[in-house]
Coordinates of C-alpha atoms in Angstrom, one line a residue:
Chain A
X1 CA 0.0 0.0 0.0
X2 CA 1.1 3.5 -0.7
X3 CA 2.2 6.1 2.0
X4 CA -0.3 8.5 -0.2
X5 CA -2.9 7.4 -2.2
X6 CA -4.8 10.0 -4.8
X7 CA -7.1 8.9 -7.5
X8 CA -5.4 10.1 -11.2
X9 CA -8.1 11.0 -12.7
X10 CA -8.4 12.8 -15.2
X11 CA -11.0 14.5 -14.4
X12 CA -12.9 16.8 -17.0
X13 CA -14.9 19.8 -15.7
X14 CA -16.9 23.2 -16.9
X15 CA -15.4 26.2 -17.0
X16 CA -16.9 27.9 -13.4
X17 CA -17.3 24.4 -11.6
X18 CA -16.1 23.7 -8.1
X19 CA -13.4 20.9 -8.2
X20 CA -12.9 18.5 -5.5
X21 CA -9.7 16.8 -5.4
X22 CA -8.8 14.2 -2.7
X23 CA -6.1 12.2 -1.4
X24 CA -5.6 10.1 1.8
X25 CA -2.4 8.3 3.5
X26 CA -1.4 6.2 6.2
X27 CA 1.8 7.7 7.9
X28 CA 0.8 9.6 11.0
X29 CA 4.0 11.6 10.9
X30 CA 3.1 14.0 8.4
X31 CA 2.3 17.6 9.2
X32 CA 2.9 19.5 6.7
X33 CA 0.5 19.0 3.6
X34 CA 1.3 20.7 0.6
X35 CA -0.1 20.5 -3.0
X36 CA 1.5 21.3 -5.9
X37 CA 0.5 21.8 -9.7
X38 CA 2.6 21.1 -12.5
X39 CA 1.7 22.0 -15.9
X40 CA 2.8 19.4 -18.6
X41 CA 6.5 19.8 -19.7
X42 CA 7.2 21.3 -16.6
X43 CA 8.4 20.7 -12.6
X44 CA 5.6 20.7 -9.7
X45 CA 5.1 24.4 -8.2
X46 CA 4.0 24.6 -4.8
X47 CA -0.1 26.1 -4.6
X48 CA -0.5 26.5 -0.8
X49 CA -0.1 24.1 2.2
X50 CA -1.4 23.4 5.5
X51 CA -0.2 22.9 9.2
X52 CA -1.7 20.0 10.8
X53 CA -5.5 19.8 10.8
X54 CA -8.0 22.7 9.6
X55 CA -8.6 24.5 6.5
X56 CA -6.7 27.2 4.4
X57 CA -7.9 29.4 2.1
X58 CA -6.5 31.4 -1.2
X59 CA -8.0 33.3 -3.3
X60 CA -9.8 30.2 -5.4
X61 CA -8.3 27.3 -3.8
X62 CA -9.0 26.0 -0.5
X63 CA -6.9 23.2 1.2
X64 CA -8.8 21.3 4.0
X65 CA -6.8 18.3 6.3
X66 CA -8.6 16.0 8.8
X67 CA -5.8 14.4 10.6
X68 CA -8.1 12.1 12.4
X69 CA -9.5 10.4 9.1
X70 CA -5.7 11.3 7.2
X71 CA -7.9 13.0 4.3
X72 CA -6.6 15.6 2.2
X73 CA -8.7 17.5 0.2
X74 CA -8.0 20.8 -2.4
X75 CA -11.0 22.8 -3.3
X76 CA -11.0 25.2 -6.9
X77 CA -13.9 27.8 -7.3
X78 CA -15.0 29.0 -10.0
X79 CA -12.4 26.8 -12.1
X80 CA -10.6 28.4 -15.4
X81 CA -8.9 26.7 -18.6
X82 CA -5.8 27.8 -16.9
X83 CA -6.7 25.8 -13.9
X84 CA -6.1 22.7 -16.2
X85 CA -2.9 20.7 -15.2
X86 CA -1.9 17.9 -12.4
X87 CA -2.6 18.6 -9.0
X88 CA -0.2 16.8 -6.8
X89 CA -0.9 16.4 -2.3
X90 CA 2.5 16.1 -1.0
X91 CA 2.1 15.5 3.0
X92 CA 6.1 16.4 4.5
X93 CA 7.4 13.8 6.7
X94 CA 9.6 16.2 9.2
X95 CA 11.4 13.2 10.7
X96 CA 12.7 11.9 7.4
X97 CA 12.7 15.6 5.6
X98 CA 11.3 14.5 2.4
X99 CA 7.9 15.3 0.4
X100 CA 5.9 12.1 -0.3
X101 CA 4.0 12.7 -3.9
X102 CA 0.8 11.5 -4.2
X103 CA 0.3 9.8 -7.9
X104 CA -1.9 13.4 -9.1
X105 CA -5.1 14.2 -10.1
X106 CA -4.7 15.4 -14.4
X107 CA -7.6 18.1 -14.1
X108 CA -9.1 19.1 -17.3
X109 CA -11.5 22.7 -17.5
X110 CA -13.3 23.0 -20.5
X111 CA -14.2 26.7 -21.7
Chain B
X1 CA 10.7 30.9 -13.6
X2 CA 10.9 29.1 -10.1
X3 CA 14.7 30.2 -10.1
X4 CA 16.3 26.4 -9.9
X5 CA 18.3 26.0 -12.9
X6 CA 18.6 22.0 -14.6
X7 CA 21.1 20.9 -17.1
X8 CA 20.9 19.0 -19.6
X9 CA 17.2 19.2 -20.3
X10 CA 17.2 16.2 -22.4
X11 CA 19.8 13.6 -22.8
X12 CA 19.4 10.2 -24.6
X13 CA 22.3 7.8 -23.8
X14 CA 22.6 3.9 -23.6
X15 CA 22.3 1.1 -21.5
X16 CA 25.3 0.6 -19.1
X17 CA 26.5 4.0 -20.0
X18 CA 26.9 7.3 -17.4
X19 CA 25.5 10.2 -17.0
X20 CA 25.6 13.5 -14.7
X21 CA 22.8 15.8 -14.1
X22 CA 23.5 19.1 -12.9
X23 CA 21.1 21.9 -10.9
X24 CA 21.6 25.1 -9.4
X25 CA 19.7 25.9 -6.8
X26 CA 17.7 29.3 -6.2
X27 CA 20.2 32.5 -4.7
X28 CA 19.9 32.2 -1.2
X29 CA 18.7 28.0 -1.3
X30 CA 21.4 26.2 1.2
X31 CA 19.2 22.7 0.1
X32 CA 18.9 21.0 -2.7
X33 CA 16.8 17.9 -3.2
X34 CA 16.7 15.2 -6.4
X35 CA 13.2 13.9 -7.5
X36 CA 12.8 11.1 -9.8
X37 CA 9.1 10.6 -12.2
X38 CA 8.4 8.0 -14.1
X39 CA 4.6 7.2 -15.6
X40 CA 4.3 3.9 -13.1
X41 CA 5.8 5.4 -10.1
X42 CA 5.4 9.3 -10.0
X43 CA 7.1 11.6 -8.0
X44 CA 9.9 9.6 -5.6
X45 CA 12.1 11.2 -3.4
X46 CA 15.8 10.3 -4.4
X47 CA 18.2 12.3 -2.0
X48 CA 18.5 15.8 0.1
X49 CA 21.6 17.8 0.7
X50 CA 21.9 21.0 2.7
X51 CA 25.5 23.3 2.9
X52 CA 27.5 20.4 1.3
X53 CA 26.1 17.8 3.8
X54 CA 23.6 15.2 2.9
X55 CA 20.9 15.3 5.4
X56 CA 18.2 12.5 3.8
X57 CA 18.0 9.9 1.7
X58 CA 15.4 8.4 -0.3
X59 CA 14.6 5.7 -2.9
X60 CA 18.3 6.0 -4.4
X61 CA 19.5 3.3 -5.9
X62 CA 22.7 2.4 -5.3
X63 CA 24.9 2.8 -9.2
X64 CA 23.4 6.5 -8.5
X65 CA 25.1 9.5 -6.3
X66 CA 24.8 12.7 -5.8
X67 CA 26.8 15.8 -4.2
X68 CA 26.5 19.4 -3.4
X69 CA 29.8 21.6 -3.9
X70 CA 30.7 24.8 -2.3
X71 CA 29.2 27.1 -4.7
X72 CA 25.7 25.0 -3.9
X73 CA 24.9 24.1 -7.0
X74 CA 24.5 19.5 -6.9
X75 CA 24.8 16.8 -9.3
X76 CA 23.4 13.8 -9.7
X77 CA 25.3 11.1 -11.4
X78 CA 24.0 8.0 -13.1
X79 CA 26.2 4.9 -13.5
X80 CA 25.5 1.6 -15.4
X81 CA 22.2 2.8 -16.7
X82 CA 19.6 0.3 -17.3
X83 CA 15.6 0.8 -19.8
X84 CA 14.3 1.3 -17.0
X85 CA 15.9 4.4 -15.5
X86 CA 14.2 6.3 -18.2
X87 CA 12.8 9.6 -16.5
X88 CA 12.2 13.0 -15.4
X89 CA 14.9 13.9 -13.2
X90 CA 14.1 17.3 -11.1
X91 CA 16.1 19.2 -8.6
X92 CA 14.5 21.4 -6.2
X93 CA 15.5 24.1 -3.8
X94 CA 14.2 25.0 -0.4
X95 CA 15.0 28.4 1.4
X96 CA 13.8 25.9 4.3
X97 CA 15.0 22.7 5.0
X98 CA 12.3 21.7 7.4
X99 CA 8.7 22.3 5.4
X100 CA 8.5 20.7 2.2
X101 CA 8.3 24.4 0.4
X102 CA 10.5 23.1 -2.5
X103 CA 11.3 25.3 -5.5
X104 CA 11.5 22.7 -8.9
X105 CA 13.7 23.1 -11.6
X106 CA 12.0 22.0 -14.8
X107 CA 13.5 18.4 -14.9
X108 CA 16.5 16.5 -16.7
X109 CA 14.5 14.0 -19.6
X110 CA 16.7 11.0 -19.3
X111 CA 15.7 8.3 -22.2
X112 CA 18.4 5.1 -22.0
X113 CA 17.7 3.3 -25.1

């Protein structure tokens, strides 16, 4: 079984939808949880990231953690063409100081 | 332009043949991490190196290794290179070495034919 687990889509939504996208892992040490986007062709760039439980919000995107069920979850309002690309969760283990990749979600927004 | 700089950006070579991959880091960026994807295994954690010292270690198999010199800027070399080391090699910086707010470079293609 995989430390992180995401489902890889892709998923395909309408310009202006509200995306969803979810990951979940097993290792209790993480406590950071980032997610990154990376366009095709090109490296992962960090979005935003969260301490521990609780939500975090900006501008668009909203990243939510519930330690207690080890979800991860990345919220897009109001999604644009430019949203389209892989989203990546990447919970940070502090003990072994290394990001652990989820597969990615490939998000396609249609205009 | 995250600032991380990766050389070569694409480099086809041979099986049992070596290869060196070089990044420099963003100004200021004391760590530098290696990152390998592939299409069946993603995004795995190879090695870390902050001020010249490695400080973690990942998946790295061992015909590769990597350093950091004194100017900061790493390399990661490849030895005895086998189909399936095929990937996307990325470096990544970190003004932090303790929060996982890595800087990528925009990856080393590495096809072994």
């Amino acid at each position: 079984q995989k430390e992180v687990e995401q489902d890889p889509g892709p998923l395909s939504v309408p310009e202006g939808a509200i995306v969803s996208l979810n990951c979940t892992y097993s290792n209790s040490a993480f406590q950071y949880f980032m997610w990154y986007r990376q366009y095709s062709r090109k490296g992962p760039e960090l979005l935003m990231y969260t301490y521990s439980s609780g939500n975090k919000e900006d501008g668009r995107f909203t990243a939510q953690v519930d330690k207690s069920s080890k979800y991860i979850s990345l919220f897009i309002r109001d999604s644009q063409p430019s949203d389209s690309a892989t989203y990546l969760c990447a919970p940070w283990d502090t003990g072994r100081r290394a990001l652990t990749f989820g597969s990615g979600t490939r998000l396609q927004v249609q205009p | 332009d995250s600032g991380v700089t990766q050389t070569p950006k694409h480099l086809i070579t041979a099986t049992g043949q070596r290869v060196t991959l070089r990044c420099s880091p963003r100004s200021g960026d004391l760590s530098v991490y290696w990152y390998q994807q592939s299409l069946d295994q993603g995004l795995q954690f190879l090695i870390q190196y902050y001020n010249g010292e490695e400080r973690a270690k990942g998946n790295i198999l061992e015909r590769f290794s990597a350093q950091q010199f004194p100017d900061l800027h790493s390399e990661l070399n490849l030895s005895s290179l086998e189909l399936g080391d095929s990937a996307l090699y990325f470096c990544a910086s970190s003004p932090s070495p303790g929060t996982g707010e890595l800087f990528f470079g925009e990856g080393s293609r590495l096809t072994v034919l």
